[in-house]
Amino acid sequence: MHQDVLSSRVQSYDGIPAWLYDKFPAPAHAYPWPLNSAPPVGDWFFGYITEACSHGFQCLYDNVSGAVESMSKFWRLVAKTFGGYSNVLGYELINEPWAGNYIANPFLILPGIAGSTNLQPLYDKLAKAIRSVDKKTLIFYEPVTWGVRLNGKYVGTGFTHVPGGDSYRDRSVLSYHYYCIVLSLDPVPGNGTIPIFERVLCDDIEGPAVFESVRVDLLRLGGSAFLTEFGGCDDSPTCDEQLRWALGAADEFYQSWAYWGAVRDQKTTIDRLARVYARAIAGKPILNMYVPERRYFYLTYYIDTTINEPTEIFVPNLHFPKASYNVTVSDTLKWKVDSTNPNIVLVEPSDQLLRNGDAVIIGTVEINPKM
């Protein structure tokens, strides 16, 4: 469910139906308290600070006027309707959930408290409704946006299990977003260059903290993770700098990603987002990287000969038209182009490796442009 600032009643759009928000009791102070005036359109996110918004979220979490039951029925209907579609990746329960009524309970500002008190109980109930009609489709669950910088009971996500419990680990995806805070608060003009101090804060401190925090949570919770929002910038050098770092980090941490924004007329952004990547690895990855300036891809992994499917590497036609690339693999591997999709390179254990039956073998794959 996509939402920003919950409701049209607080000058946003309806993440939850207006009729449901209208059933909630009025907050102690009218919108936009404690702000003096409604936030301008460009600063819409300050709407979360208003008591009217925070109170509305808390009413949802507390099942006021049967809000949780209504939302459960909604998700059950969605799952029943779309669960059989092969092109449905998953169900994301709530986009960028707010902590709740932090004015009534200031401890909710701590992301771990918000997660354990408000989000996890809601997610368990929604997951139960979905799983009553759809046992297979992935469920994406998201902490508060500032809950993926650190780990721990109070400063992490606050989750102790995936929605529905540990038996659903293999169908659960921790959803998270990354927008560097300093660039959000102090945007750099699109035709400029990100100052070195801000690049250090983003690329060396905050960004790595996000990906490492998610990695640690996955070790504890199980399941997978997906960077479901990043970018959201224009077709500019500043935007390109941000994308380059985030995409490289996603490769390093083996994270799926989804860019936020419309790019159909943004050639620089499209060029940056079109990348060579391994969409399936028949073994345990060691290193995965793509250097866009050189159009160079490198993958090394422990080969698992018990896996009967090949490693699959996507090669975008945008950067390699008419298969204008060279593939180099180690002696332990062999490769071919997928006969049904010319943009896919299939990599399998070599015949010699299969005959020898070696226990622990490392394979490498390199892809370069033809010169």
Coordinates of C-alpha atoms in Angstrom, one line a residue:
M1 CA 0.0 0.0 0.0
H2 CA 1.6 3.2 -1.1
Q3 CA 1.1 6.2 1.1
D4 CA 2.7 9.5 2.0
V5 CA 1.4 11.4 5.1
L6 CA -1.5 8.9 5.3
S7 CA -4.6 10.9 4.2
S8 CA -6.1 13.7 2.1
R9 CA -7.4 15.0 5.4
V10 CA -3.9 16.2 6.1
Q11 CA -3.3 17.7 2.6
S12 CA -1.8 14.5 1.1
Y13 CA -3.6 11.8 -0.8
D14 CA -5.5 8.8 0.5
G15 CA -3.1 6.1 1.7
I16 CA -6.1 4.9 3.7
P17 CA -9.6 5.7 2.6
A18 CA -10.9 9.1 3.7
W19 CA -14.0 7.4 5.1
L20 CA -11.8 5.4 7.5
Y21 CA -9.8 8.4 8.6
D22 CA -13.1 10.2 9.2
K23 CA -14.1 7.4 11.6
F24 CA -11.1 8.1 13.9
P25 CA -11.7 10.4 16.8
A26 CA -10.3 13.9 16.3
P27 CA -6.8 14.6 17.5
A28 CA -6.3 16.8 20.5
H29 CA -5.1 19.6 18.2
A30 CA -6.3 20.4 14.7
Y31 CA -4.1 20.1 11.6
P32 CA -1.4 21.4 11.2
W33 CA -0.4 21.6 14.9
P34 CA 2.4 21.8 16.1
L35 CA 3.3 23.5 12.8
N36 CA 2.1 27.1 12.4
S37 CA 1.0 26.4 8.8
A38 CA 0.7 23.6 6.4
P39 CA 4.0 22.5 4.8
P40 CA 4.5 23.7 1.2
V41 CA 4.1 21.1 -1.5
G42 CA 7.8 20.6 -1.9
D43 CA 8.2 19.9 1.9
W44 CA 5.3 17.5 2.2
F45 CA 7.2 15.2 4.5
F46 CA 6.9 17.7 7.3
G47 CA 3.2 16.7 7.4
Y48 CA 4.3 13.6 9.4
I49 CA 5.2 15.9 12.3
T50 CA 1.6 17.1 12.6
E51 CA -0.5 15.6 15.3
A52 CA -3.3 14.9 12.9
C53 CA -1.1 12.7 10.8
S54 CA 0.6 10.9 13.8
H55 CA -2.7 10.4 15.5
G56 CA -4.2 8.9 12.4
F57 CA -1.4 6.4 12.1
Q58 CA -1.8 5.5 15.8
C59 CA -5.5 4.9 15.3
L60 CA -4.7 2.6 12.4
Y61 CA -2.2 0.6 14.5
D62 CA -4.6 0.5 17.5
N63 CA -7.5 -0.9 15.3
V64 CA -9.7 2.1 16.1
S65 CA -13.0 1.8 14.3
G66 CA -11.9 -1.7 13.1
A67 CA -9.1 -0.2 11.0
V68 CA -6.9 -3.3 11.1
E69 CA -9.9 -5.6 10.2
S70 CA -10.7 -3.4 7.2
M71 CA -7.1 -3.4 6.1
S72 CA -6.9 -7.2 6.6
K73 CA -10.0 -7.6 4.4
F74 CA -8.4 -5.3 1.8
W75 CA -5.2 -7.4 1.7
R76 CA -7.0 -10.6 1.6
L77 CA -9.0 -9.5 -1.4
V78 CA -5.8 -8.3 -3.2
A79 CA -4.1 -11.6 -2.5
K80 CA -7.1 -13.6 -3.6
T81 CA -7.4 -11.6 -6.8
F82 CA -3.7 -11.3 -7.8
G83 CA -2.0 -14.3 -6.1
G84 CA -2.1 -16.4 -9.2
Y85 CA -0.4 -13.9 -11.5
S86 CA 3.2 -14.7 -12.4
N87 CA 4.0 -11.1 -12.9
V88 CA 3.2 -10.1 -9.3
L89 CA 6.5 -10.0 -7.4
G90 CA 5.0 -9.4 -3.9
Y91 CA 2.7 -7.5 -1.6
E92 CA 4.2 -4.5 0.2
L93 CA 2.1 -3.9 3.3
I94 CA 2.8 -0.2 3.9
N95 CA 5.2 2.2 2.2
E96 CA 7.2 4.3 4.6
P97 CA 5.1 3.7 7.7
W98 CA 5.1 6.5 10.3
A99 CA 6.0 5.7 13.9
G100 CA 2.6 6.6 15.3
N101 CA 1.6 9.2 17.8
Y102 CA 5.0 10.3 19.0
I103 CA 3.4 13.3 20.8
A104 CA 1.4 11.0 23.1
N105 CA 4.4 8.6 23.3
P106 CA 7.7 10.2 22.6
F107 CA 9.5 6.8 22.8
L108 CA 8.0 6.0 19.4
I109 CA 10.7 8.2 17.9
L110 CA 13.0 5.4 18.6
P111 CA 12.6 3.2 15.5
G112 CA 12.9 -0.1 17.5
I113 CA 10.1 0.9 19.8
A114 CA 7.9 2.0 16.8
G115 CA 8.7 -1.3 15.1
S116 CA 8.0 -3.6 18.0
T117 CA 5.0 -1.7 19.4
N118 CA 3.1 -0.7 16.3
L119 CA 4.4 -2.2 13.1
Q120 CA 5.1 -5.8 13.9
P121 CA 1.7 -6.6 15.5
L122 CA 0.0 -5.0 12.5
Y123 CA 2.2 -6.9 10.0
D124 CA 1.4 -10.2 11.7
K125 CA -2.3 -9.6 11.4
L126 CA -2.1 -8.5 7.7
A127 CA 0.2 -11.5 6.9
K128 CA -2.3 -13.8 8.5
A129 CA -5.1 -12.4 6.2
I130 CA -2.9 -12.8 3.1
R131 CA -1.7 -16.3 3.9
S132 CA -5.3 -17.4 4.4
V133 CA -5.6 -17.3 0.6
D134 CA -2.1 -17.1 -0.7
K135 CA 0.7 -19.1 0.8
K136 CA 3.4 -18.4 -1.8
T137 CA 3.7 -14.8 -2.9
L138 CA 6.4 -12.7 -1.2
I139 CA 5.4 -10.2 1.5
F140 CA 7.4 -7.0 1.7
Y141 CA 7.5 -5.4 5.2
E142 CA 9.1 -2.1 6.0
P143 CA 10.3 -0.4 9.1
V144 CA 10.1 3.4 9.8
T145 CA 12.5 5.1 7.3
W146 CA 15.1 5.9 10.0
G147 CA 15.1 2.3 11.3
V148 CA 17.9 1.1 8.9
R149 CA 20.9 3.0 10.0
L150 CA 21.7 1.1 13.2
N151 CA 20.8 -2.2 14.9
G152 CA 19.5 -3.0 18.3
K153 CA 16.4 -3.1 20.4
Y154 CA 15.8 0.6 20.4
V155 CA 17.6 2.0 17.3
G156 CA 17.0 -0.8 14.8
T157 CA 13.9 -2.0 13.0
G158 CA 12.3 -3.4 16.1
F159 CA 11.3 -6.6 14.3
T160 CA 11.9 -10.0 16.1
H161 CA 10.5 -12.1 13.3
V162 CA 9.2 -11.8 9.7
P163 CA 5.4 -11.2 9.2
G164 CA 3.5 -14.4 10.2
G165 CA 6.5 -16.0 12.0
D166 CA 9.7 -17.8 11.2
S167 CA 8.0 -20.4 9.0
Y168 CA 7.5 -17.7 6.4
R169 CA 11.2 -16.6 6.2
D170 CA 11.5 -17.9 2.7
R171 CA 8.6 -15.7 1.5
S172 CA 9.4 -12.5 3.4
V173 CA 11.3 -9.4 2.2
L174 CA 12.6 -6.6 4.3
S175 CA 11.8 -3.5 2.3
Y176 CA 13.9 -0.3 2.9
H177 CA 14.7 3.0 1.3
Y178 CA 17.9 5.0 1.0
Y179 CA 18.0 8.8 0.5
C180 CA 21.1 10.4 2.0
I181 CA 19.7 12.7 4.8
V182 CA 22.2 15.5 4.3
L183 CA 21.3 15.8 0.5
S184 CA 17.6 15.6 1.4
L185 CA 18.0 18.5 3.8
D186 CA 20.5 20.5 1.7
P187 CA 20.0 19.6 -2.0
V188 CA 22.9 20.2 -4.4
P189 CA 21.9 22.0 -7.7
G190 CA 21.6 19.4 -10.5
N191 CA 24.4 21.0 -12.5
G192 CA 26.7 21.1 -9.6
T193 CA 29.0 18.6 -7.9
I194 CA 28.3 17.1 -4.5
P195 CA 30.8 18.7 -2.1
I196 CA 33.5 16.4 -0.7
F197 CA 32.2 16.7 2.9
E198 CA 28.7 15.7 1.9
R199 CA 30.0 12.9 -0.3
V200 CA 31.9 11.5 2.7
L201 CA 28.8 11.7 4.9
C202 CA 26.7 9.9 2.3
D203 CA 29.1 7.5 0.7
D204 CA 31.4 6.6 3.6
I205 CA 29.1 6.9 6.6
E206 CA 25.3 6.9 6.1
G207 CA 25.1 4.7 3.0
P208 CA 27.3 1.9 4.3
A209 CA 25.5 2.0 7.6
V210 CA 22.1 1.4 5.8
F211 CA 23.3 -1.6 3.9
E212 CA 25.2 -3.1 6.8
S213 CA 22.2 -2.6 9.1
V214 CA 20.0 -4.5 6.7
R215 CA 22.7 -7.3 6.4
V216 CA 22.8 -7.7 10.2
D217 CA 19.0 -7.8 10.4
L218 CA 18.7 -10.5 7.7
L219 CA 21.2 -12.7 9.7
R220 CA 18.8 -12.3 12.7
L221 CA 15.4 -12.4 11.0
G222 CA 16.0 -14.5 7.9
G223 CA 14.3 -13.9 4.6
S224 CA 15.6 -11.4 2.0
A225 CA 15.7 -7.7 1.5
F226 CA 15.0 -5.2 -1.3
L227 CA 16.0 -1.6 -1.7
T228 CA 12.5 -0.6 -2.9
E229 CA 13.3 3.2 -3.2
F230 CA 16.3 5.3 -4.0
G231 CA 17.2 8.0 -6.5
G232 CA 14.2 10.2 -7.1
C233 CA 16.4 12.7 -8.7
D234 CA 16.7 14.5 -12.0
D235 CA 18.9 13.7 -15.1
S236 CA 21.9 15.6 -13.8
P237 CA 25.6 15.0 -12.8
T238 CA 24.5 15.3 -9.1
C239 CA 21.9 12.6 -9.6
D240 CA 24.4 10.4 -11.4
E241 CA 26.8 10.6 -8.6
Q242 CA 24.2 9.4 -6.1
L243 CA 23.0 6.6 -8.4
R244 CA 26.6 5.4 -9.1
W245 CA 27.3 4.9 -5.4
A246 CA 23.9 3.3 -4.5
L247 CA 24.0 0.8 -7.4
G248 CA 27.6 -0.2 -6.6
A249 CA 26.6 -0.8 -2.9
A250 CA 23.6 -2.8 -4.0
D251 CA 25.9 -5.0 -6.0
E252 CA 28.3 -5.4 -3.1
F253 CA 25.5 -6.5 -0.7
Y254 CA 23.6 -8.5 -3.3
Q255 CA 20.5 -6.4 -3.0
S256 CA 17.6 -6.1 -5.4
W257 CA 16.6 -2.5 -6.1
A258 CA 13.9 -0.3 -7.6
Y259 CA 14.6 3.2 -8.7
W260 CA 12.0 5.8 -7.6
G261 CA 11.0 8.2 -10.4
A262 CA 10.0 8.6 -14.0
V263 CA 13.0 8.2 -16.3
R264 CA 11.6 7.8 -19.8
D265 CA 13.1 11.0 -21.1
Q266 CA 16.3 11.0 -18.9
K267 CA 19.0 9.4 -21.0
T268 CA 21.8 9.8 -18.4
T269 CA 19.7 8.1 -15.7
I270 CA 18.6 5.3 -18.0
D271 CA 22.2 4.7 -19.0
R272 CA 23.2 4.5 -15.3
L273 CA 20.4 2.1 -14.4
A274 CA 21.0 -0.3 -17.3
R275 CA 23.6 -2.7 -15.8
V276 CA 25.1 -6.1 -16.2
Y277 CA 24.1 -8.2 -13.2
A278 CA 23.8 -11.8 -12.1
R279 CA 20.1 -12.5 -11.7
A280 CA 20.7 -16.1 -10.4
I281 CA 23.9 -17.6 -9.1
A282 CA 24.4 -21.4 -8.9
G283 CA 26.5 -21.3 -5.8
K284 CA 27.6 -18.9 -3.0
P285 CA 28.8 -15.5 -4.3
I286 CA 32.2 -14.1 -3.3
L287 CA 32.4 -10.9 -5.3
N288 CA 30.0 -9.2 -7.7
M289 CA 30.7 -5.9 -9.3
Y290 CA 30.0 -3.8 -12.4
V291 CA 32.1 -0.8 -13.4
P292 CA 29.9 1.3 -15.7
E293 CA 32.6 3.6 -17.0
R294 CA 34.4 0.5 -18.5
R295 CA 31.3 -1.6 -19.0
Y296 CA 33.1 -4.3 -17.1
F297 CA 31.4 -7.0 -15.1
Y298 CA 33.1 -9.4 -12.7
L299 CA 31.6 -12.3 -10.7
T300 CA 33.3 -14.9 -8.6
Y301 CA 31.5 -17.6 -6.6
Y302 CA 31.8 -21.0 -5.0
I303 CA 30.3 -23.4 -7.5
D304 CA 27.6 -25.7 -6.2
T305 CA 27.4 -28.7 -8.5
T306 CA 24.2 -29.9 -6.7
I307 CA 22.3 -27.0 -8.3
N308 CA 20.9 -28.2 -11.6
E309 CA 20.2 -24.7 -13.0
P310 CA 22.8 -22.4 -14.5
T311 CA 24.0 -19.0 -13.3
E312 CA 22.2 -16.3 -15.2
I313 CA 23.7 -13.0 -16.1
F314 CA 21.7 -10.2 -17.7
V315 CA 23.5 -8.1 -20.3
P316 CA 21.6 -5.0 -21.4
N317 CA 21.3 -4.4 -25.1
L318 CA 21.5 -0.6 -24.4
H319 CA 25.2 -0.9 -23.6
F320 CA 26.0 -4.0 -25.6
P321 CA 24.0 -3.8 -28.9
K322 CA 24.1 -6.9 -31.2
A323 CA 25.9 -8.9 -28.5
S324 CA 29.0 -6.7 -28.7
Y325 CA 30.6 -8.2 -25.6
N326 CA 33.2 -10.8 -24.7
V327 CA 32.7 -13.4 -22.0
T328 CA 35.7 -15.0 -20.2
V329 CA 35.2 -17.8 -17.6
S330 CA 37.6 -19.8 -15.5
D331 CA 38.4 -23.4 -16.5
T332 CA 35.8 -24.7 -14.0
L333 CA 33.0 -23.1 -16.0
K334 CA 31.5 -23.0 -19.5
W335 CA 29.0 -20.5 -21.0
K336 CA 26.5 -19.9 -23.7
V337 CA 23.8 -17.4 -24.7
D338 CA 20.3 -18.3 -23.8
S339 CA 18.5 -19.5 -26.9
T340 CA 15.3 -17.9 -25.8
N341 CA 16.7 -14.5 -24.6
P342 CA 19.8 -13.1 -26.2
N343 CA 20.3 -10.7 -23.3
I344 CA 21.0 -13.6 -20.9
V345 CA 24.4 -15.4 -20.6
L346 CA 24.1 -18.9 -19.0
V347 CA 27.1 -20.2 -17.0
E348 CA 27.4 -23.8 -15.9
P349 CA 30.1 -26.1 -14.4
S350 CA 32.6 -27.4 -17.0
D351 CA 32.4 -31.0 -18.0
Q352 CA 35.9 -31.5 -16.5
L353 CA 34.7 -30.2 -13.1
L354 CA 31.6 -32.5 -13.2
R355 CA 33.8 -35.5 -13.9
N356 CA 36.3 -34.7 -11.2
G357 CA 33.6 -34.0 -8.6
D358 CA 35.8 -31.5 -6.7
A359 CA 34.3 -30.4 -3.4
V360 CA 35.1 -26.7 -3.2
I361 CA 35.8 -24.9 -6.5
I362 CA 35.7 -21.2 -7.3
G363 CA 34.4 -20.0 -10.6
T364 CA 34.9 -16.5 -12.2
V365 CA 33.0 -14.7 -15.0
E366 CA 34.1 -11.5 -16.7
I367 CA 32.2 -9.6 -19.3
N368 CA 33.9 -6.8 -21.4
P369 CA 32.8 -4.8 -24.4
K370 CA 34.2 -5.9 -27.8
M371 CA 36.8 -3.5 -29.0

